[in-house]
mmCIF file of C-alpha atoms in Angstrom:
data_model
loop_
_atom_site.group_PDB
_atom_site.id
_atom_site.type_symbol
_atom_site.label_atom_id
_atom_site.label_comp_id
_atom_site.label_asym_id
_atom_site.label_seq_id
_atom_site.Cartn_x
_atom_site.Cartn_y
_atom_site.Cartn_z
ATOM 1 C CA MET A 707 4.887 -53.284 -11.186
ATOM 2 C CA LYS A 708 3.258 -50.242 -12.740
ATOM 3 C CA THR A 709 2.810 -47.148 -10.620
ATOM 4 C CA ALA A 710 0.963 -43.914 -11.266
ATOM 5 C CA ALA A 711 2.852 -41.647 -13.658
ATOM 6 C CA LEU A 712 4.704 -38.850 -11.922
ATOM 7 C CA PRO A 713 4.145 -35.274 -13.053
ATOM 8 C CA GLU A 714 6.664 -33.082 -14.856
ATOM 9 C CA ARG A 715 10.284 -33.695 -13.886
ATOM 10 C CA HIS A 716 12.256 -31.017 -12.116
ATOM 11 C CA PRO A 717 15.756 -30.095 -13.322
ATOM 12 C CA ILE A 718 18.692 -30.903 -11.058
ATOM 13 C CA TYR A 719 19.365 -27.293 -10.009
ATOM 14 C CA GLU A 720 15.733 -26.931 -8.939
ATOM 15 C CA ARG A 721 15.793 -30.163 -6.940
ATOM 16 C CA LEU A 722 18.987 -29.050 -5.219
ATOM 17 C CA PHE A 723 17.419 -25.680 -4.422
ATOM 18 C CA MET A 724 14.375 -27.420 -2.946
ATOM 19 C CA ARG A 725 16.484 -29.792 -0.826
ATOM 20 C CA VAL A 726 18.760 -27.085 0.592
ATOM 21 C CA SER A 727 15.867 -24.673 1.198
ATOM 22 C CA PHE A 728 13.664 -27.275 2.845
ATOM 23 C CA ALA A 729 16.529 -28.489 5.070
ATOM 24 C CA TRP A 730 17.027 -24.875 6.151
ATOM 25 C CA VAL A 731 13.300 -24.490 6.896
ATOM 26 C CA VAL A 732 13.343 -27.690 8.993
ATOM 27 C CA LEU A 733 16.372 -26.379 10.879
ATOM 28 C CA ILE A 734 14.913 -22.954 11.691
ATOM 29 C CA SER A 735 11.576 -24.501 12.676
ATOM 30 C CA THR A 736 13.288 -26.757 15.245
ATOM 31 C CA PRO A 737 14.604 -24.531 18.081
ATOM 32 C CA PRO A 738 17.975 -25.599 19.560
ATOM 33 C CA THR A 739 17.013 -24.261 23.008
ATOM 34 C CA LEU A 740 13.730 -24.273 24.906
ATOM 35 C CA ASN A 741 12.408 -22.116 27.731
ATOM 36 C CA VAL A 742 10.535 -24.988 29.403
ATOM 37 C CA ARG A 743 10.870 -26.972 32.610
ATOM 38 C CA SER A 744 8.207 -29.638 32.109
ATOM 39 C CA LEU A 745 5.299 -30.702 29.883
ATOM 40 C CA PRO A 746 2.256 -29.570 31.887
ATOM 41 C CA ALA A 747 -0.215 -30.263 29.043
ATOM 42 C CA PRO A 748 1.189 -33.025 26.768
ATOM 43 C CA ASN A 749 0.026 -32.521 23.200
ATOM 44 C CA GLY A 750 0.247 -34.490 19.954
ATOM 45 C CA PHE A 751 3.305 -36.764 19.803
ATOM 46 C CA ALA A 752 4.004 -35.998 23.501
ATOM 47 C CA ARG A 753 0.791 -37.854 24.405
ATOM 48 C CA ILE A 754 2.237 -41.018 22.832
ATOM 49 C CA VAL A 755 5.906 -40.724 23.834
ATOM 50 C CA ASP A 756 7.235 -39.213 27.072
ATOM 51 C CA LEU A 757 9.331 -36.323 25.759
ATOM 52 C CA THR A 758 10.287 -34.926 29.169
ATOM 53 C CA PHE A 759 13.938 -35.759 28.386
ATOM 54 C CA LEU A 760 13.925 -32.878 25.892
ATOM 55 C CA THR A 761 13.558 -30.373 28.748
ATOM 56 C CA ASP A 762 17.164 -31.334 29.610
ATOM 57 C CA ALA A 763 19.463 -29.016 27.612
ATOM 58 C CA SER A 764 22.077 -31.751 26.979
ATOM 59 C CA TRP A 765 19.490 -34.080 25.377
ATOM 60 C CA LEU A 766 18.158 -31.229 23.304
ATOM 61 C CA THR A 767 21.658 -30.366 22.086
ATOM 62 C CA ALA A 768 22.265 -34.013 21.176
ATOM 63 C CA CYS A 769 18.981 -34.129 19.256
ATOM 64 C CA HIS A 770 19.852 -30.932 17.435
ATOM 65 C CA ALA A 771 23.237 -32.382 16.437
ATOM 66 C CA MET A 772 21.408 -35.466 15.122
ATOM 67 C CA LEU A 773 19.105 -33.198 13.153
ATOM 68 C CA LEU A 774 22.040 -31.353 11.580
ATOM 69 C CA ILE A 775 23.635 -34.631 10.486
ATOM 70 C CA ALA A 776 20.316 -35.964 9.181
ATOM 71 C CA LEU A 777 19.712 -32.806 7.166
ATOM 72 C CA ALA A 778 23.226 -32.967 5.688
ATOM 73 C CA PHE A 779 22.453 -36.546 4.576
ATOM 74 C CA TYR A 780 19.094 -35.349 3.215
ATOM 75 C CA ILE A 781 20.780 -32.675 1.093
ATOM 76 C CA MET A 782 23.314 -35.212 -0.222
ATOM 77 C CA ARG A 783 20.556 -37.834 -0.619
ATOM 78 C CA VAL A 784 22.514 -40.391 1.389
ATOM 79 C CA LEU A 785 20.799 -42.943 3.669
ATOM 80 C CA LEU A 786 17.468 -41.172 3.316
ATOM 81 C CA TRP A 787 15.614 -44.039 4.975
ATOM 82 C CA VAL A 788 17.482 -43.164 8.216
ATOM 83 C CA ALA A 789 17.988 -39.416 7.748
ATOM 84 C CA LEU A 790 14.327 -38.568 7.128
ATOM 85 C CA PRO A 791 12.846 -40.416 10.138
ATOM 86 C CA VAL A 792 15.520 -38.879 12.382
ATOM 87 C CA ALA A 793 14.799 -35.362 11.095
ATOM 88 C CA LEU A 794 11.055 -36.016 11.448
ATOM 89 C CA PHE A 795 11.444 -37.341 14.995
ATOM 90 C CA VAL A 796 13.511 -34.376 16.176
ATOM 91 C CA ASN A 797 11.311 -31.777 14.451
ATOM 92 C CA VAL A 798 8.040 -33.272 15.712
ATOM 93 C CA SER A 799 9.367 -33.968 19.225
ATOM 94 C CA VAL A 800 10.830 -30.523 19.864
ATOM 95 C CA ASN A 801 7.701 -28.817 18.571
ATOM 96 C CA ALA A 802 5.489 -31.187 20.579
ATOM 97 C CA VAL A 803 7.340 -30.074 23.737
ATOM 98 C CA ILE A 804 6.670 -26.436 22.793
ATOM 99 C CA ASN A 805 3.006 -27.273 22.175
ATOM 100 C CA SER A 806 2.779 -29.080 25.520
ATOM 101 C CA GLN A 807 2.978 -25.890 27.599
ATOM 102 C CA GLY A 808 -0.755 -25.229 27.331
ATOM 103 C CA ALA A 809 -0.271 -22.912 24.353
ATOM 104 C CA ILE A 810 -0.792 -24.755 21.080
ATOM 105 C CA HIS A 811 0.088 -23.146 17.766
ATOM 106 C CA HIS A 812 0.158 -24.612 14.285
ATOM 107 C CA ALA A 813 2.771 -22.400 12.636
ATOM 108 C CA VAL A 814 5.250 -25.283 12.235
ATOM 109 C CA GLN A 815 2.703 -28.002 11.515
ATOM 110 C CA ILE A 816 3.084 -27.658 7.735
ATOM 111 C CA VAL A 817 6.861 -28.258 7.958
ATOM 112 C CA SER A 818 6.337 -31.454 9.973
ATOM 113 C CA LEU A 819 3.652 -32.578 7.506
ATOM 114 C CA VAL A 820 5.939 -32.104 4.491
ATOM 115 C CA LEU A 821 8.718 -33.925 6.336
ATOM 116 C CA LEU A 822 6.266 -36.726 7.114
ATOM 117 C CA VAL A 823 5.134 -37.187 3.499
ATOM 118 C CA GLN A 824 8.743 -37.095 2.270
ATOM 119 C CA THR A 825 9.552 -39.863 4.765
ATOM 120 C CA ALA A 826 6.466 -41.796 3.626
ATOM 121 C CA ALA A 827 7.522 -41.365 -0.035
ATOM 122 C CA CYS A 828 10.965 -42.752 0.841
ATOM 123 C CA TYR A 829 9.501 -45.882 2.449
ATOM 124 C CA TYR A 830 6.975 -46.264 -0.382
ATOM 125 C CA GLU A 831 9.930 -46.266 -2.785
ATOM 126 C CA LEU A 832 11.669 -48.963 -0.725
ATOM 127 C CA TRP A 833 8.504 -51.042 -0.896
ATOM 128 C CA LEU A 834 8.269 -50.570 -4.693
ATOM 129 C CA ARG A 835 11.903 -51.636 -5.099
ATOM 130 C CA ARG A 836 11.041 -55.159 -3.965
ATOM 131 C CA ARG A 837 9.578 -55.766 -7.430
ATOM 132 C CA ASP A 838 11.239 -53.405 -9.926
ATOM 133 C CA PRO A 839 14.212 -51.060 -9.764
ATOM 134 C CA PRO A 840 12.747 -47.525 -9.866
ATOM 135 C CA ALA A 841 13.647 -44.959 -12.515
ATOM 136 C CA THR A 842 16.458 -42.559 -11.620
ATOM 137 C CA GLY A 843 15.144 -39.569 -9.680
ATOM 138 C CA ALA A 844 11.701 -41.137 -9.222
ATOM 139 C CA LEU A 845 11.882 -40.896 -5.430
ATOM 140 C CA GLU A 846 12.741 -37.209 -5.406
ATOM 141 C CA GLU A 847 9.996 -36.427 -7.924
ATOM 142 C CA ARG A 848 7.535 -38.307 -5.737
ATOM 143 C CA GLN A 849 8.727 -36.409 -2.669
ATOM 144 C CA ILE A 850 8.258 -33.091 -4.462
ATOM 145 C CA SER A 851 4.828 -34.073 -5.756
ATOM 146 C CA TRP A 852 3.623 -35.296 -2.345
ATOM 147 C CA SER A 853 5.016 -32.152 -0.695
ATOM 148 C CA GLN A 854 3.107 -29.944 -3.140
ATOM 149 C CA GLN A 855 -0.095 -31.911 -2.507
ATOM 150 C CA THR A 856 0.407 -31.569 1.255
ATOM 151 C CA ILE A 857 0.832 -27.791 1.033
ATOM 152 C CA ALA A 858 -2.271 -27.455 -1.150
ATOM 153 C CA ALA A 859 -4.233 -29.716 1.217
ATOM 154 C CA ALA A 860 -3.159 -27.666 4.259
ATOM 155 C CA TYR A 861 -4.639 -24.508 2.725
ATOM 156 C CA PHE A 862 -7.761 -26.269 1.471
ATOM 157 C CA VAL A 863 -8.424 -27.789 4.905
ATOM 158 C CA ALA A 864 -7.930 -24.357 6.516
ATOM 159 C CA GLY A 865 -10.618 -22.939 4.207
ATOM 160 C CA LEU A 866 -12.929 -25.881 4.786
ATOM 161 C CA THR A 867 -12.497 -25.633 8.573
ATOM 162 C CA LYS A 868 -13.640 -22.011 8.515
ATOM 163 C CA LEU A 869 -16.865 -23.053 6.769
ATOM 164 C CA ILE A 870 -17.487 -26.079 8.992
ATOM 165 C CA GLU A 871 -16.665 -24.263 12.254
ATOM 166 C CA THR A 872 -19.047 -21.385 11.482
ATOM 167 C CA HIS A 873 -21.693 -23.450 9.631
ATOM 168 C CA GLY A 874 -20.928 -21.474 6.477
ATOM 169 C CA ALA A 875 -21.229 -18.074 8.203
ATOM 170 C CA TRP A 876 -17.498 -17.267 8.297
ATOM 171 C CA ILE A 877 -17.714 -14.327 5.898
ATOM 172 C CA PHE A 878 -20.689 -12.921 7.822
ATOM 173 C CA ARG A 879 -18.793 -13.247 11.133
ATOM 174 C CA ALA A 880 -15.636 -11.725 9.593
ATOM 175 C CA ARG A 881 -17.175 -8.272 10.220
ATOM 176 C CA PHE A 882 -15.985 -8.709 13.824
ATOM 177 C CA ILE A 883 -12.363 -9.040 12.631
ATOM 178 C CA GLY A 884 -11.650 -5.583 14.110
ATOM 179 C CA VAL A 885 -11.735 -7.103 17.625
ATOM 180 C CA GLN A 886 -8.982 -9.552 16.652
ATOM 181 C CA ILE A 887 -6.896 -6.814 14.979
ATOM 182 C CA PHE A 888 -7.218 -4.718 18.159
ATOM 183 C CA LYS A 889 -6.159 -7.700 20.277
ATOM 184 C CA THR A 890 -3.169 -8.699 18.113
ATOM 185 C CA ALA A 891 -2.011 -5.047 17.963
ATOM 186 C CA TYR A 892 -1.808 -4.848 21.761
ATOM 187 C CA GLN A 893 -0.359 -8.346 22.036
ATOM 188 C CA ALA A 894 2.441 -7.327 19.662
ATOM 189 C CA TYR A 895 2.981 -4.184 21.758
ATOM 190 C CA TYR A 896 3.225 -6.087 25.061
ATOM 191 C CA ASP A 897 5.767 -8.531 23.578
ATOM 192 C CA HIS A 898 8.509 -5.851 23.674
ATOM 193 C CA LEU A 899 6.604 -2.748 24.905
ATOM 194 C CA ASP A 900 7.391 -1.310 21.506
ATOM 195 C CA ALA A 901 4.710 1.170 20.458
ATOM 196 C CA ALA A 902 5.924 1.434 16.854
ATOM 197 C CA GLY A 903 2.955 0.855 14.596
ATOM 198 C CA LEU A 904 0.486 0.451 17.484
ATOM 199 C CA GLU A 905 -1.494 3.582 16.703
ATOM 200 C CA GLN A 906 -1.786 2.621 13.044
ATOM 201 C CA GLN A 907 -2.935 -0.922 13.950
ATOM 202 C CA LEU A 908 -5.581 0.432 16.324
ATOM 203 C CA ALA A 909 -6.833 2.802 13.628
ATOM 204 C CA ILE A 910 -7.135 -0.184 11.243
ATOM 205 C CA ALA A 911 -8.992 -2.119 13.967
ATOM 206 C CA GLN A 912 -11.489 0.705 14.519
ATOM 207 C CA PHE A 913 -11.908 1.134 10.741
ATOM 208 C CA ALA A 914 -12.558 -2.620 10.404
ATOM 209 C CA ALA A 915 -15.068 -2.465 13.274
ATOM 210 C CA SER A 916 -17.036 0.337 11.635
ATOM 211 C CA HIS A 917 -16.812 -0.971 8.026
ATOM 212 C CA GLY A 918 -17.771 -4.605 8.636
ATOM 213 C CA THR A 919 -19.172 -5.315 5.171
ATOM 214 C CA LEU A 920 -16.089 -4.103 3.339
ATOM 215 C CA VAL A 921 -13.795 -6.064 5.663
ATOM 216 C CA ALA A 922 -15.946 -9.180 5.277
ATOM 217 C CA LEU A 923 -15.596 -8.946 1.478
ATOM 218 C CA ILE A 924 -11.796 -8.650 1.695
ATOM 219 C CA ALA A 925 -11.620 -11.559 4.164
ATOM 220 C CA GLY A 926 -13.889 -13.535 1.841
ATOM 221 C CA MET A 927 -11.286 -13.253 -0.915
ATOM 222 C CA GLY A 928 -8.795 -14.939 1.389
ATOM 223 C CA LEU A 929 -11.243 -17.755 2.058
ATOM 224 C CA ILE A 930 -11.855 -18.263 -1.678
ATOM 225 C CA LEU A 931 -8.106 -18.359 -2.259
ATOM 226 C CA GLU A 932 -7.739 -21.113 0.352
ATOM 227 C CA LEU A 933 -10.511 -23.142 -1.268
ATOM 228 C CA LEU A 934 -8.800 -22.743 -4.670
ATOM 229 C CA ALA A 935 -5.487 -24.105 -3.298
ATOM 230 C CA PRO A 936 -5.757 -27.518 -5.061
ATOM 231 C CA LEU A 937 -5.519 -25.652 -8.399
ATOM 232 C CA MET A 938 -1.864 -24.929 -7.547
ATOM 233 C CA LEU A 939 -1.178 -28.524 -8.537
ATOM 234 C CA LEU A 940 -2.335 -28.074 -12.139
ATOM 235 C CA GLY A 941 1.022 -26.856 -13.426
ATOM 236 C CA ARG A 942 3.810 -24.343 -13.089
ATOM 237 C CA TRP A 943 1.786 -21.316 -14.210
ATOM 238 C CA TRP A 944 -1.035 -22.151 -11.805
ATOM 239 C CA GLY A 945 1.562 -22.634 -9.081
ATOM 240 C CA LEU A 946 3.203 -19.305 -9.876
ATOM 241 C CA VAL A 947 -0.024 -17.295 -9.881
ATOM 242 C CA LEU A 948 -1.705 -18.936 -6.884
ATOM 243 C CA GLY A 949 1.569 -19.336 -4.952
ATOM 244 C CA CYS A 950 2.369 -15.624 -5.311
ATOM 245 C CA SER A 951 -1.245 -14.836 -4.347
ATOM 246 C CA PHE A 952 -0.835 -16.871 -1.157
ATOM 247 C CA VAL A 953 2.417 -15.087 -0.263
ATOM 248 C CA ALA A 954 0.760 -11.702 -0.899
ATOM 249 C CA PHE A 955 -2.235 -12.851 1.190
ATOM 250 C CA HIS A 956 0.084 -13.815 4.084
ATOM 251 C CA LEU A 957 2.018 -10.549 3.860
ATOM 252 C CA SER A 958 -1.167 -8.472 3.978
ATOM 253 C CA ILE A 959 -2.519 -10.427 6.985
ATOM 254 C CA SER A 960 0.886 -10.175 8.648
ATOM 255 C CA SER A 961 0.916 -6.393 8.339
ATOM 256 C CA VAL A 962 -2.586 -6.063 9.786
ATOM 257 C CA MET A 963 -2.859 -8.941 12.282
ATOM 258 C CA GLN A 964 0.764 -9.884 13.085
ATOM 259 C CA LEU A 965 0.114 -13.449 11.870
ATOM 260 C CA SER A 966 3.026 -14.111 9.549
ATOM 261 C CA PHE A 967 2.840 -17.902 9.044
ATOM 262 C CA ILE A 968 6.386 -17.606 7.746
ATOM 263 C CA PHE A 969 6.855 -21.373 7.288
ATOM 264 C CA HIS A 970 3.752 -21.564 5.105
ATOM 265 C CA GLN A 971 5.136 -18.735 2.979
ATOM 266 C CA LEU A 972 8.552 -20.363 2.687
ATOM 267 C CA LEU A 973 7.148 -23.756 1.704
ATOM 268 C CA VAL A 974 4.862 -22.183 -0.901
ATOM 269 C CA LEU A 975 7.888 -20.376 -2.334
ATOM 270 C CA ILE A 976 10.085 -23.494 -2.306
ATOM 271 C CA TYR A 977 7.668 -26.120 -3.643
ATOM 272 C CA ILE A 978 4.915 -24.209 -5.437
ATOM 273 C CA VAL A 979 6.382 -20.987 -6.837
ATOM 274 C CA SER A 980 9.964 -22.293 -7.188
ATOM 275 C CA PRO A 981 11.596 -18.935 -8.045
ATOM 276 C CA ILE A 982 14.846 -20.579 -9.190
ATOM 277 C CA TYR A 983 12.984 -22.253 -12.063
ATOM 278 C CA TRP A 984 11.506 -18.933 -13.223
ATOM 279 C CA ILE A 985 14.831 -17.120 -12.900
ATOM 280 C CA VAL A 986 16.464 -19.708 -15.173
ATOM 281 C CA TRP A 987 13.432 -19.593 -17.495
ATOM 282 C CA ILE A 988 13.701 -15.796 -17.839
ATOM 283 C CA MET A 989 17.489 -15.927 -18.312
ATOM 284 C CA ARG A 990 17.115 -18.522 -21.060
ATOM 285 C CA GLY A 991 14.442 -16.393 -22.703
ATOM 286 C CA ILE A 992 16.710 -13.337 -22.631
ATOM 287 C CA ARG A 993 19.607 -15.388 -24.036
ATOM 288 C CA ARG A 994 17.402 -16.706 -26.875
ATOM 289 C CA VAL A 995 16.274 -13.193 -27.767
ATOM 290 C CA THR A 996 19.761 -11.664 -27.636
ATOM 291 C CA SER A 997 21.367 -14.502 -29.633
ATOM 292 C CA ARG A 998 19.037 -14.000 -32.602
ATOM 293 C CA MET B 1062 -6.436 -16.572 9.582
ATOM 294 C CA TYR B 1063 -8.876 -17.260 12.403
ATOM 295 C CA SER B 1064 -11.372 -20.074 11.873
ATOM 296 C CA SER B 1065 -14.078 -18.052 13.610
ATOM 297 C CA PHE B 1066 -14.712 -14.515 14.840
ATOM 298 C CA ALA B 1067 -16.693 -13.301 17.814
ATOM 299 C CA LYS B 1068 -17.971 -9.959 19.098
ATOM 300 C CA ASN B 1069 -15.815 -10.269 22.169
ATOM 301 C CA SER B 1070 -12.281 -11.373 22.955
ATOM 302 C CA TYR B 1071 -9.575 -10.667 25.488
ATOM 303 C CA TYR B 1072 -5.841 -10.621 26.017
ATOM 304 C CA ILE B 1073 -3.509 -10.989 28.959
ATOM 305 C CA TYR B 1074 -0.400 -9.036 29.848
ATOM 306 C CA LEU B 1075 1.965 -8.815 32.802
ATOM 307 C CA SER B 1076 2.669 -5.798 34.952
ATOM 308 C CA ASP B 1077 4.864 -4.988 37.945
ATOM 309 C CA ASN B 1078 3.558 -4.278 41.435
ATOM 310 C CA THR B 1079 2.692 -0.698 40.464
ATOM 311 C CA GLY B 1080 0.706 -1.812 37.436
ATOM 312 C CA GLN B 1081 3.363 -0.768 34.890
ATOM 313 C CA PRO B 1082 3.400 -3.232 31.963
ATOM 314 C CA LEU B 1083 6.343 -5.626 31.592
ATOM 315 C CA ALA B 1084 7.529 -6.939 28.221
ATOM 316 C CA THR B 1085 6.342 -10.549 27.869
ATOM 317 C CA THR B 1086 9.594 -11.503 26.140
ATOM 318 C CA ARG B 1087 11.411 -10.923 29.473
ATOM 319 C CA PHE B 1088 9.740 -14.171 30.531
ATOM 320 C CA GLY B 1089 10.786 -15.973 27.335
ATOM 321 C CA LEU B 1090 7.213 -16.005 26.058
ATOM 322 C CA THR B 1091 5.041 -14.171 23.568
ATOM 323 C CA THR B 1092 1.851 -12.384 24.635
ATOM 324 C CA PRO B 1093 -0.407 -14.671 22.522
ATOM 325 C CA GLY B 1094 1.410 -17.675 24.064
ATOM 326 C CA LEU B 1095 0.832 -16.218 27.542
ATOM 327 C CA LYS B 1096 -2.891 -15.974 26.837
ATOM 328 C CA LYS B 1097 -3.047 -19.551 25.533
ATOM 329 C CA ILE B 1098 -1.338 -20.866 28.673
ATOM 330 C CA PHE B 1099 -3.741 -18.824 30.823
ATOM 331 C CA GLU B 1100 -6.664 -20.163 28.800
ATOM 332 C CA SER B 1101 -5.569 -23.788 29.283
ATOM 333 C CA LYS B 1102 -5.239 -23.214 33.056
ATOM 334 C CA ARG B 1103 -8.699 -21.633 33.023
ATOM 335 C CA ARG B 1104 -10.207 -24.573 31.141
ATOM 336 C CA ALA B 1105 -8.566 -26.984 33.567
ATOM 337 C CA GLU B 1106 -10.136 -25.038 36.429
ATOM 338 C CA PHE B 1107 -13.617 -25.465 34.981
ATOM 339 C CA LYS B 1108 -13.176 -29.188 34.305
ATOM 340 C CA GLY B 1109 -15.190 -31.314 36.735
ATOM 341 C CA LYS B 1110 -16.124 -28.331 38.926
ATOM 342 C CA THR B 1111 -19.653 -27.353 39.849
ATOM 343 C CA GLY B 1112 -20.904 -24.165 41.414
ATOM 344 C CA PRO B 1113 -19.513 -20.665 41.043
ATOM 345 C CA ILE B 1114 -15.731 -20.342 40.765
ATOM 346 C CA ASP B 1115 -13.490 -17.374 40.111
ATOM 347 C CA ALA B 1116 -11.731 -19.128 37.244
ATOM 348 C CA ASP B 1117 -9.791 -16.018 36.214
ATOM 349 C CA SER B 1118 -8.125 -15.576 39.613
ATOM 350 C CA VAL B 1119 -7.310 -19.271 39.959
ATOM 351 C CA ALA B 1120 -5.967 -19.500 36.383
ATOM 352 C CA GLY B 1121 -4.020 -16.253 36.890
ATOM 353 C CA ALA B 1122 -2.394 -17.674 40.029
ATOM 354 C CA ALA B 1123 -1.594 -20.915 38.144
ATOM 355 C CA LEU B 1124 -0.048 -18.834 35.357
ATOM 356 C CA LEU B 1125 2.181 -17.037 37.881
ATOM 357 C CA ARG B 1126 3.297 -20.415 39.281
ATOM 358 C CA TYR B 1127 4.107 -21.553 35.734
ATOM 359 C CA LEU B 1128 6.161 -18.396 35.130
ATOM 360 C CA GLU B 1129 8.135 -18.997 38.364
ATOM 361 C CA GLU B 1130 9.464 -22.273 36.980
ATOM 362 C CA LEU B 1131 10.621 -21.013 33.592
ATOM 363 C CA PRO B 1132 14.409 -21.232 33.111
ATOM 364 C CA VAL B 1133 14.530 -17.694 31.648
ATOM 365 C CA VAL B 1134 12.794 -16.315 34.759
ATOM 366 C CA GLN B 1135 15.025 -18.246 37.168
ATOM 367 C CA GLN B 1136 18.108 -16.762 35.499
ATOM 368 C CA GLN B 1137 16.877 -13.253 36.358
ATOM 369 C CA SER B 1138 16.674 -11.459 39.695
ATOM 370 C CA PRO B 1139 13.954 -12.780 42.059
ATOM 371 C CA GLY B 1140 12.658 -9.208 42.239
ATOM 372 C CA LEU B 1141 11.094 -9.709 38.811
ATOM 373 C CA LEU B 1142 8.374 -11.845 40.368
ATOM 374 C CA HIS B 1143 7.695 -9.684 43.418
ATOM 375 C CA GLY B 1144 4.220 -8.169 43.048
ATOM 376 C CA LEU B 1145 3.990 -9.399 39.446
ATOM 377 C CA GLN B 1146 0.425 -9.023 38.242
ATOM 378 C CA VAL B 1147 -1.633 -10.695 35.542
ATOM 379 C CA GLN B 1148 -3.852 -8.172 33.791
ATOM 380 C CA ARG B 1149 -6.848 -9.181 31.709
ATOM 381 C CA VAL B 1150 -8.245 -6.831 29.061
ATOM 382 C CA ASN B 1151 -11.739 -7.669 27.784
ATOM 383 C CA LEU B 1152 -12.662 -6.440 24.317
ATOM 384 C CA LEU B 1153 -16.187 -5.977 23.027
ATOM 385 C CA TRP B 1154 -17.505 -4.977 19.597
ATOM 386 C CA LYS B 1155 -20.403 -2.588 20.227
ATOM 387 C CA SER B 1156 -22.241 -0.903 17.364
ATOM 388 C CA GLY B 1157 -19.176 -0.593 15.151
ATOM 389 C CA ARG B 1158 -16.787 0.385 17.970
ATOM 390 C CA ILE B 1159 -14.363 -1.638 20.071
ATOM 391 C CA GLU B 1160 -14.490 -1.120 23.815
ATOM 392 C CA ALA B 1161 -11.770 -2.307 26.196
ATOM 393 C CA ASP B 1162 -12.005 -2.964 29.911
ATOM 394 C CA SER B 1163 -9.025 -4.138 31.977
ATOM 395 C CA LYS B 1164 -8.523 -5.520 35.466
ATOM 396 C CA SER B 1165 -5.828 -7.192 37.534
ATOM 397 C CA ILE B 1166 -6.782 -10.829 38.106
ATOM 398 C CA ALA B 1167 -3.802 -12.212 40.035
ATOM 399 C CA ARG B 1168 -0.796 -10.914 41.945
ATOM 400 C CA HIS B 1169 2.417 -12.686 42.945
ATOM 401 C CA PRO B 1170 3.026 -12.446 46.712
#
């Protein structure tokens, strides 16, 4: 059976880097302890499956141990058809419990999505194997490709949502961003009652409130970047330029609005920018030049 | 980034019985998380109700009940909850300036 050609192959060191890094991201995005007693507002997966058992510390510890084993198998690429669903179940379940407290956030959503498409790619491969034995490394290439597409889609959808939600007036409404900066500055202060940086944040908020047009233009650049996200899939150079732009975009928002979206940044670095590839590329270039 | 922006917004924080702010992390939560929980309690209060209701006070009281049950809170001295207040700060964009107005909306007995 013929299947769609997979894009450029990734060298073994890069694939290993991606596996280890992604396993680490899954681990840090799945808390081993929770400050919850119940699920007062079941959300997402918790609306389908009763996850109350995860409020019991012993069950949570057992699930975390299962996750560690599954991720070790994932790194070694052993029994992926078991390891990936287990990792997905634990990651989604624990985060569904967190999101079932009445406070929903989507900071981890991208990690669960990438885990989901990697699981889907694994089962797709099993289905393909019924006819023809797949080429060596085809599954991992498919997992990388689907992960990259998922990351690009997450950004594109975020941009599209802004336009749909505001009927195209997002940039116009962005002149009120100062109110949100003011709010997030105080929210960050009340987290620890740490006033470091508060005055500066409030000054930025007041500046943004009084210079709405300028702020709207800057915010508009972020929106355009999100809508350009699919271009990251065109090749390594596109991935490098747009991936670094996204990380810079996140860092600037993080410094002003305390919204770090750290998992988005990490996944862009792992699957889109892939710094290990460029480090090796530069080192090889230097070696070629010096050996002449 | 936010999918939409408005002229007005608000945030919630906790204070002791004298009105002195308390770090939200003492309750094992973040301040944005605290607001989201308050907001969901507030929405629940509006659901299926007719006529005037003081949704803020009811949601504030529900938030205090939620805090009581948290494992992190139960591990601390019961004095933490005595007189605990939920403060709401309303923000409004007015002619290029941001104005803030705060009030206590619920108090733990």
